Tab-separated table of C-alpha atoms and ligand atoms in Angstrom:
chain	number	residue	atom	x	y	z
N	30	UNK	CA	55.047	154.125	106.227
N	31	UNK	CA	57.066	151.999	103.984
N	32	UNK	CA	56.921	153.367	100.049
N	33	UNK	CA	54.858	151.354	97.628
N	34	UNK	CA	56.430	150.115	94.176
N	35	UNK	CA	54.602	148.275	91.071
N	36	UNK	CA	56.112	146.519	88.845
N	37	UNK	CA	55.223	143.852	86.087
N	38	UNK	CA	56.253	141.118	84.063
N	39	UNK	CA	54.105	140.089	80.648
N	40	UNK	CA	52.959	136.656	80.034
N	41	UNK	CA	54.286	136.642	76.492
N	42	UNK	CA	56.518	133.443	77.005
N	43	UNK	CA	58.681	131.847	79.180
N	44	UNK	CA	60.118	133.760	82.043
N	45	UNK	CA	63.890	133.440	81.705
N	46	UNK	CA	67.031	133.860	83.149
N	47	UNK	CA	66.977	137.516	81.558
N	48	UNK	CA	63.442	138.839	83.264
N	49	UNK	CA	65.608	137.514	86.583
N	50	UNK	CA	68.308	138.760	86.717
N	51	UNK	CA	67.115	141.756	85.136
N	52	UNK	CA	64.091	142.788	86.997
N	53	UNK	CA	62.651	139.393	89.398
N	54	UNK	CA	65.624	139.280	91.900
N	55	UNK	CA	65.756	142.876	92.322
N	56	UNK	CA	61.824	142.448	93.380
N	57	UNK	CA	62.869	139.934	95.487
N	58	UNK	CA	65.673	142.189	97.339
N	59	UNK	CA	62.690	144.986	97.549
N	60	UNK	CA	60.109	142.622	99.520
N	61	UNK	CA	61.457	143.480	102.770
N	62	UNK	CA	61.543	147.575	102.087
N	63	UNK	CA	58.520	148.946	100.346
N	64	UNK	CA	55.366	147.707	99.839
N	65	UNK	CA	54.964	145.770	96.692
N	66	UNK	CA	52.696	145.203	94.040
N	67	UNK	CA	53.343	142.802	91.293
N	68	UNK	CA	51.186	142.154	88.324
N	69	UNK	CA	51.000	139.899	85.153
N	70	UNK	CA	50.061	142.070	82.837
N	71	UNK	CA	48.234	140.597	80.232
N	72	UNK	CA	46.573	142.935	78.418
N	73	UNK	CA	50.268	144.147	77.412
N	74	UNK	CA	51.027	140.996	75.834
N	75	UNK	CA	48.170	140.758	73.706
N	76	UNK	CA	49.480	143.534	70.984
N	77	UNK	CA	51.662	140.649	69.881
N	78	UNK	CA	50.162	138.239	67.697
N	79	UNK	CA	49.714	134.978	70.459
N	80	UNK	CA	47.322	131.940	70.800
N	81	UNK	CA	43.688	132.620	73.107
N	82	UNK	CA	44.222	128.764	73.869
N	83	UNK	CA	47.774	128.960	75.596
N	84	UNK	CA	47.170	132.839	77.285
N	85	UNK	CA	45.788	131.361	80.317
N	86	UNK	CA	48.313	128.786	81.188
N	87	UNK	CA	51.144	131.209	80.483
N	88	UNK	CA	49.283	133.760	82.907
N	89	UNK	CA	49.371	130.943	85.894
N	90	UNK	CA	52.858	129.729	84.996
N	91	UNK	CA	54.437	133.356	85.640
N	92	UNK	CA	52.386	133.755	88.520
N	93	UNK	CA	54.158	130.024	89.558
N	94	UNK	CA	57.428	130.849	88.190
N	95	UNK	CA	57.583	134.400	90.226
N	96	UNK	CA	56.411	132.782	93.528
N	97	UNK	CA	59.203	129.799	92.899
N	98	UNK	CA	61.546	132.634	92.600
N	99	UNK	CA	61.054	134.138	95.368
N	100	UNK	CA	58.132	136.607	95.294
N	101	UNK	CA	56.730	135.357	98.398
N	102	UNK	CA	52.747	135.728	98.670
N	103	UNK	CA	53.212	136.984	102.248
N	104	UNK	CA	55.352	139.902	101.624
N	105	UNK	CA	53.668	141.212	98.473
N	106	UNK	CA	50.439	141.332	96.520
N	107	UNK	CA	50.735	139.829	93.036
N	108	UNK	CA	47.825	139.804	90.641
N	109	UNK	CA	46.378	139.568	87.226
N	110	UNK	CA	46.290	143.233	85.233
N	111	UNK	CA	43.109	141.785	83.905
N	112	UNK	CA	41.323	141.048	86.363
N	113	UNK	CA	41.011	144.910	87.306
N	114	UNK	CA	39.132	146.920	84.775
N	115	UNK	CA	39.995	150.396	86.136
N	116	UNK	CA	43.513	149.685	84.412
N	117	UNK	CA	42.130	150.182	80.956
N	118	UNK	CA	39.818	153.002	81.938
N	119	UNK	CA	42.610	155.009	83.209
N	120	UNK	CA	44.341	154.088	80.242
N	121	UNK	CA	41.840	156.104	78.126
N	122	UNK	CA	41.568	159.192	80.089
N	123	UNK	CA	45.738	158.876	79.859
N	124	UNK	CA	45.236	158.967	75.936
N	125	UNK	CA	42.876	161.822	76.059
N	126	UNK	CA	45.822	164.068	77.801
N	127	UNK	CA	48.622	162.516	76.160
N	128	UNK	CA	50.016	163.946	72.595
N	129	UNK	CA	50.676	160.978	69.474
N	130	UNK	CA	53.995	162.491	69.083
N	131	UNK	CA	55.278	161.738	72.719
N	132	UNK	CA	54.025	158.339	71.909
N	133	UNK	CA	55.698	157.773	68.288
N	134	UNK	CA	59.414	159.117	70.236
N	135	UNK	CA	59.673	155.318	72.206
N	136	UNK	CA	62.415	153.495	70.921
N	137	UNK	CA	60.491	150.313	72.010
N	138	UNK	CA	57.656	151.467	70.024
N	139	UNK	CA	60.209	151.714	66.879
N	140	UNK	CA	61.795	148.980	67.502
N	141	UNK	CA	58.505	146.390	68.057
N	142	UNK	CA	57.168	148.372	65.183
N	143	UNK	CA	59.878	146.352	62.987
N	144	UNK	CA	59.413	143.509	65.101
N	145	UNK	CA	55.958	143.231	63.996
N	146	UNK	CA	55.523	144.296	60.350
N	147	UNK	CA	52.418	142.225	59.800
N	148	UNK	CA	50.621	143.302	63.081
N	149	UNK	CA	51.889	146.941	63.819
N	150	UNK	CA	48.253	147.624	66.094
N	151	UNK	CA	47.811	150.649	67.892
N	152	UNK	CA	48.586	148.960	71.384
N	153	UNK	CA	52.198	148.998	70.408
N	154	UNK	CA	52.198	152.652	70.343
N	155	UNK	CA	49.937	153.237	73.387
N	156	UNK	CA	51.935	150.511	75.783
N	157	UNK	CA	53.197	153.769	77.875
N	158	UNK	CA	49.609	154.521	78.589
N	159	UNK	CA	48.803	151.153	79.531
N	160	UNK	CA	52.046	151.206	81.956
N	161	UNK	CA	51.176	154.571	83.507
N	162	UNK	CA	47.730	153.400	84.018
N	163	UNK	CA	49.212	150.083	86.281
N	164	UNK	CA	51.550	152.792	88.254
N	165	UNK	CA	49.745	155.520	89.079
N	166	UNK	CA	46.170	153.297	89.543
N	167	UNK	CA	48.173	152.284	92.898
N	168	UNK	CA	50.055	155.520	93.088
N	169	UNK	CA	53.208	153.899	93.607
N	170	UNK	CA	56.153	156.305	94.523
N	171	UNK	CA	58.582	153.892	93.352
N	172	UNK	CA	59.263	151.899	89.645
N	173	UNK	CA	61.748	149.222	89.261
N	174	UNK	CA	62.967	148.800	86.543
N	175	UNK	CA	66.018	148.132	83.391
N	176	UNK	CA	67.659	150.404	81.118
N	177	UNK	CA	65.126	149.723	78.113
N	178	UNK	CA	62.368	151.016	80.661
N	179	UNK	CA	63.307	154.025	81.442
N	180	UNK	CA	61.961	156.362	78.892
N	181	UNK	CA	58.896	155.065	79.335
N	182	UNK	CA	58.467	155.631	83.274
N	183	UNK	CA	60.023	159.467	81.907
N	184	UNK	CA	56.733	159.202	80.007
N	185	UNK	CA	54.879	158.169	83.043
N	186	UNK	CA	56.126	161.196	85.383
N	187	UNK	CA	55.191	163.536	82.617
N	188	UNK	CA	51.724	162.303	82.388
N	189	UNK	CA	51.073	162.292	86.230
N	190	UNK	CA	52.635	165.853	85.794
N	191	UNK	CA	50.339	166.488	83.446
N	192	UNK	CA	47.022	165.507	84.448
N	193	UNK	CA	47.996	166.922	88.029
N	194	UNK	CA	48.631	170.410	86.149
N	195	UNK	CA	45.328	170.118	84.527
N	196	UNK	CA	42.820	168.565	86.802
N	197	UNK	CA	44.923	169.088	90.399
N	198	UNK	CA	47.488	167.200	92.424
N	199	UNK	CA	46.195	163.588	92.350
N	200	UNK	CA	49.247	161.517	91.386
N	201	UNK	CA	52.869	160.668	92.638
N	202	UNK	CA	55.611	161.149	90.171
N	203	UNK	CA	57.101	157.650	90.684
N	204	UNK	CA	60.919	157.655	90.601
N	205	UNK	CA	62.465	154.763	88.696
N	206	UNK	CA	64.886	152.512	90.965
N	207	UNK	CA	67.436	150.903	88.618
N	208	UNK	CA	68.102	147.253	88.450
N	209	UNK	CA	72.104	146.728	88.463
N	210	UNK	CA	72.209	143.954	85.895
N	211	UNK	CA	72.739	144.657	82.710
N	212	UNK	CA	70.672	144.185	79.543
N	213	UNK	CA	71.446	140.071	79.123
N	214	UNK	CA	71.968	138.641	75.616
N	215	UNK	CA	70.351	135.312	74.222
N	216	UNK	CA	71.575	131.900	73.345
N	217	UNK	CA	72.812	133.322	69.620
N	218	UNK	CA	75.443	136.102	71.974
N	219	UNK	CA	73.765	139.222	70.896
N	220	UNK	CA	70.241	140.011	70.672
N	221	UNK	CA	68.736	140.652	74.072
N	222	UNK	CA	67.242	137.663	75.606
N	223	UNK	CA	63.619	137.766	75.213
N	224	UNK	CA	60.536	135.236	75.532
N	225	UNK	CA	59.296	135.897	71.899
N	226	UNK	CA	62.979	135.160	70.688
N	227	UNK	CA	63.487	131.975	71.261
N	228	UNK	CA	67.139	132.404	72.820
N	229	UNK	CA	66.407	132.260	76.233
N	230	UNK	CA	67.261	129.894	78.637
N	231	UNK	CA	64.173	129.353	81.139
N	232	UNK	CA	64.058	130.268	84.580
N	233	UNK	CA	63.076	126.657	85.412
N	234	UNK	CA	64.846	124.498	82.830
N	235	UNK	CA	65.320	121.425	83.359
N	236	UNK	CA	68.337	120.537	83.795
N	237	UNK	CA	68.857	117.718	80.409
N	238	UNK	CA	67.667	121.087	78.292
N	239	UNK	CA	69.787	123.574	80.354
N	240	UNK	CA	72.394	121.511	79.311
N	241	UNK	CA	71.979	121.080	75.490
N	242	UNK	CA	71.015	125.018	75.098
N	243	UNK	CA	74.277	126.020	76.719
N	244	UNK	CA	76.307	123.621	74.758
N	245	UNK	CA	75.619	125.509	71.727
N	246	UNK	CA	75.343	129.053	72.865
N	247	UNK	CA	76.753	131.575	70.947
N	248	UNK	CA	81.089	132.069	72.887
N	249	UNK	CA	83.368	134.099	70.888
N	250	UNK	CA	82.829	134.200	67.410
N	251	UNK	CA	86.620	134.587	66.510
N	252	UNK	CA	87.529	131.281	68.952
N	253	UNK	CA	87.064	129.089	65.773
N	254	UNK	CA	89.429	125.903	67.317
N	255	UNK	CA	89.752	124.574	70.536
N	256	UNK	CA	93.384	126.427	70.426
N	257	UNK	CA	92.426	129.615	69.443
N	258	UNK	CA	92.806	131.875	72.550
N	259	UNK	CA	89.108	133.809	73.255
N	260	UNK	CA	88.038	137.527	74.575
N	261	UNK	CA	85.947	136.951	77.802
N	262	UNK	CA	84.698	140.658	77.156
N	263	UNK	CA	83.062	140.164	74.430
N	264	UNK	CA	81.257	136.260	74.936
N	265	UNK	CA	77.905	135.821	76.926
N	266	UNK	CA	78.926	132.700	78.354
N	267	UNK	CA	81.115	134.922	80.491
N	268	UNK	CA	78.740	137.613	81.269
N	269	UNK	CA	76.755	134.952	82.159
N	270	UNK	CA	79.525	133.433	84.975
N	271	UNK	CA	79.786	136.657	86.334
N	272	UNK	CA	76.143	136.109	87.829
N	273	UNK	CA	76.452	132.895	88.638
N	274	UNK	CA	80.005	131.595	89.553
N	275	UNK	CA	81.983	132.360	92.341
N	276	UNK	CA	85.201	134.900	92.115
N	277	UNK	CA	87.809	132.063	91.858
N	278	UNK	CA	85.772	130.576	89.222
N	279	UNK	CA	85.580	133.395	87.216
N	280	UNK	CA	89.132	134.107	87.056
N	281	UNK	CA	90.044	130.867	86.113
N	282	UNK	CA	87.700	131.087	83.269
N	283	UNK	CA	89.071	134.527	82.213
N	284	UNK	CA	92.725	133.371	82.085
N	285	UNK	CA	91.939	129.838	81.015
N	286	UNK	CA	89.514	131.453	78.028
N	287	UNK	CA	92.592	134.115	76.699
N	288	UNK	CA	95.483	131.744	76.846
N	289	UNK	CA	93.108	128.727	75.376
N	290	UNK	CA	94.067	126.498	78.295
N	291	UNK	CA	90.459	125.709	78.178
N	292	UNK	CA	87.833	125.077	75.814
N	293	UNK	CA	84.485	126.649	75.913
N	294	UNK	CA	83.084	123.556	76.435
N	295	UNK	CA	84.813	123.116	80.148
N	296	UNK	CA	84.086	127.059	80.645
N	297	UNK	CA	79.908	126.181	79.510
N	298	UNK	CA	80.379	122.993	81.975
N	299	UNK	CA	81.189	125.338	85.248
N	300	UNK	CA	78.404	127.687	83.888
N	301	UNK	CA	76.224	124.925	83.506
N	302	UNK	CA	76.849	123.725	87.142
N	303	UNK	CA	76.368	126.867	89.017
N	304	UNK	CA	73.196	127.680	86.841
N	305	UNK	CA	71.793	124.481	87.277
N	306	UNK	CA	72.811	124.689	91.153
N	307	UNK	CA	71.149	127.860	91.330
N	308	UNK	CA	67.794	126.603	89.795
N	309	UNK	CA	67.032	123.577	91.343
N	310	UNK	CA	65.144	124.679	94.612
N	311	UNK	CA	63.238	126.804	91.909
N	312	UNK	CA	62.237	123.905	89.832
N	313	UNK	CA	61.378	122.081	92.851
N	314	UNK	CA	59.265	125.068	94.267
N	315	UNK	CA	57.926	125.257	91.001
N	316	UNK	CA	56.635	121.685	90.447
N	317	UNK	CA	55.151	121.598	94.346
N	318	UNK	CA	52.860	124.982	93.086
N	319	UNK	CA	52.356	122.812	89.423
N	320	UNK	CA	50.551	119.952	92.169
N	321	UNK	CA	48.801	122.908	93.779
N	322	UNK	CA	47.153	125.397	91.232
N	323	UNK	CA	43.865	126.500	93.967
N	324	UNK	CA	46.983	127.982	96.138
N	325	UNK	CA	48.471	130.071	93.223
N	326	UNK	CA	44.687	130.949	92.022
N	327	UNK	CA	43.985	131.532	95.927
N	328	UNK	CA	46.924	134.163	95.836
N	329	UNK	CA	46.051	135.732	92.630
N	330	UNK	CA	42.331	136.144	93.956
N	331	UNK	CA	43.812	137.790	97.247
N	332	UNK	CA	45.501	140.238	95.098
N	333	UNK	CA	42.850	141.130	93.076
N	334	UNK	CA	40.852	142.143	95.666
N	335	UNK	CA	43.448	144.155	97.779
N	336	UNK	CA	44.380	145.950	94.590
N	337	UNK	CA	40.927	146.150	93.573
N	338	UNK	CA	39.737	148.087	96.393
N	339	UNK	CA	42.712	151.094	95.606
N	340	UNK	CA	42.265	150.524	91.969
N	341	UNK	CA	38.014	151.815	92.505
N	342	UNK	CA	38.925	154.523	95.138
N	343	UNK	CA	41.753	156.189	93.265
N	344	UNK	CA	39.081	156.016	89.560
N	345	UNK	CA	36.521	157.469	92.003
N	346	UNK	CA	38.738	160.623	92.305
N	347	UNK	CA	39.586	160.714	88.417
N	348	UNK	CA	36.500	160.769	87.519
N	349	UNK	CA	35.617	163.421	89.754
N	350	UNK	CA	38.486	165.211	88.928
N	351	UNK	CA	38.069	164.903	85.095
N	352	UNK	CA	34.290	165.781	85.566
N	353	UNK	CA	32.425	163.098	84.339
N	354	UNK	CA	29.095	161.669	86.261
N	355	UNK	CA	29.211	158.869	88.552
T	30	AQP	N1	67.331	140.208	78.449
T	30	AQP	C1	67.008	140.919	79.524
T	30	AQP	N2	67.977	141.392	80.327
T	30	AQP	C2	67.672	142.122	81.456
T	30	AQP	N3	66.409	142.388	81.824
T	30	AQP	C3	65.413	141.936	81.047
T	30	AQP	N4	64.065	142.033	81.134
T	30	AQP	C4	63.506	141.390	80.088
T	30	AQP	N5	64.448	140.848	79.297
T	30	AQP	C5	65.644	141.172	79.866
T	30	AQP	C6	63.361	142.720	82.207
T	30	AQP	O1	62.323	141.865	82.670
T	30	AQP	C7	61.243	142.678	83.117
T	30	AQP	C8	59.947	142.109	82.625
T	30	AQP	O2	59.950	142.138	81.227
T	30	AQP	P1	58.603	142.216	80.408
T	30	AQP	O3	57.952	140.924	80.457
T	30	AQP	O4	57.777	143.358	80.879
T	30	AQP	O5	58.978	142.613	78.946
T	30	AQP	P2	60.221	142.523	78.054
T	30	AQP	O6	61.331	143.401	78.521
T	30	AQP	O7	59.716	142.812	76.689
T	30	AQP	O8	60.630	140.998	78.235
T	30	AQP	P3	60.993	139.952	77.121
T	30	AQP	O9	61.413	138.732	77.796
T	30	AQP	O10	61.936	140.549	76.112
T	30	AQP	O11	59.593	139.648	76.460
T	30	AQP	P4	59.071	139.852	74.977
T	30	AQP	O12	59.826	138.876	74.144
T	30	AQP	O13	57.622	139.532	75.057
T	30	AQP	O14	59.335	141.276	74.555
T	30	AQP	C9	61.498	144.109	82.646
T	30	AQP	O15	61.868	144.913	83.768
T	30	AQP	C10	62.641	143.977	81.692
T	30	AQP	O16	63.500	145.108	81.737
């Protein structure tokens, strides 16, 4: 019996080169091993102020833009957190055994609270319940995920600890499985890239736009003139080649960079071509499933119904468990 993992990605934007290498090619390397379970989850994105009108499209395009990846509908079940109520029931019974100061410790939490001075809802402090809620609903044994995730799926173990404790043994305590890649940084060099930031570069840019946002992303900040020798270590354009070019490449960048016998504009030219090498059978991929929405709704539909059918048993047994009539 192959272990199960869940994971998800939230329609809040763009997916970009970030959520990839970050979290979507792990997934991909995972397909083969476990059984997996992939989910746009919506309902996290909506404690961010958004638009009703564009939620929708944003939904299907991540659903495209994960299956252009690489998520391949035959090796994994991908759906729509929506589309399964039991998500936000669980979610409720989690807040009932969960105490407002293990909630208020997140970092995320204090950090999206500054994010979002004008809209600081309770959502953004109850996200961990919503997150334990899409694990354990599926009882998944295994959580990939990044650095900035990991106290939360902490959160999650102690919860399925917890209500285990209290009401008896119903839930796994999923282990996290770390992605390798580090935390990637936006166009501006330093803030992490992120779909509400508007320093990303998209996971299916085209390859004109690819182009003019890497031509002005953020290199060294002390490389003022063409002449001025660089540090590799500390500029994202670098970091960047290290995921994309090959070893050769990347040394000649790294000596080229610190003895200024190139520019960054010849080092974001390589960049450029490996990215945009790398992308293109995405694109393509992606604009076939843009001709052929009924396939992508077809495999959302087929997800929602295999996870549907856990999603009902494993409530069934909370609610017995918790002692409420049904
Ligand atoms: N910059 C990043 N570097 C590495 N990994 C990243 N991830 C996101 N940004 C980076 C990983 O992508 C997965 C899915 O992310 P998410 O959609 O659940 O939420 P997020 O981390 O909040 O993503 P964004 O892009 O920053 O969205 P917004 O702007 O809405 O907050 C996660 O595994 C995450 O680690």
């Amino acid at each position: 019996m192959k272990q199960r993992i869940f994971s998800g990605i939230q329609p809040s934007g763009v997916i970009h080169i970030g959520n990839y290498l970050g979290a979507i090619r792990n997934w991909i390397n995972l397909l083969d091993k476990y059984e997996c379970i992939f989910a746009v989850v919506d309902y996290h994105a909506i404690t961010v102020t958004y638009k009703p009108t564009e939620l929708q499209d944003r939904i299907l395009e991540a659903a495209k833009t994960l299956i252009a990846a690489g998520l391949e509908p035959e090796k994994c079940t991908l759906f729509v957190q929506s589309q399964i109520p039991e998500h936000t029931e669980l979610t409720w019974i989690f807040n009932a055994i969960t105490p407002v100061s293990d909630l208020e410790r997140m970092t995320q939490y204090k950090d999206k609270k500054y994010q979002n001075m004008d809209n600081i809802n309770s959502g953004l402090l109850t996200y961990p319940l919503l997150m334990a809620s899409d694990i354990l609903l599926y009882k998944a044994q295994v959580v990939p995920v990044g650095d900035d995730q990991v106290q939360h799926l902490e959160l999650v173990r102690e919860i399925a600890r917890r209500f285990n404790n209290r009401f008896g043994v119903t839930f796994p305590e999923p282990q996290p499985l770390l992605s390798k890649a580090q935390r990637i940084r936006g166009l501006d060099g330093n803030a992490k890239m992120s779909k509400s930031q508007n320093n990303y570069i998209a996971l299916v840019e085209e390859e004109d736009e690819l182009w003019n946002k890497l031509r002005v992303a953020v290199t060294d900040p002390a490389r003022k003139r063409r002449n001025d020798p660089g540090n590799p270590c500390i500029c994202n354009i670098f970091t960047l080649h290290s995921y994309f070019s090959s070893d050769e490449e990347i040394k000649w960048v790294e000596k080229g960079c610190k003895t200024a016998d190139i520019g960054c504009i010849d080092c974001k030219k390589t960049l450029f071509k490996n990215v945009n090498n790398h992308m293109k059978p995405l694109r393509e991929k992606k604009k076939e499933l843009d001709k052929n929405q009924n396939y992508v709704r077809n495999v959302l539909e087929n997800g929602r119904k295999r996870c549907s059918r856990q999603a009902r048993e494993t409530m069934e047994e909370v609610r017995e468990k918790i002692g409420v009539f049904y």
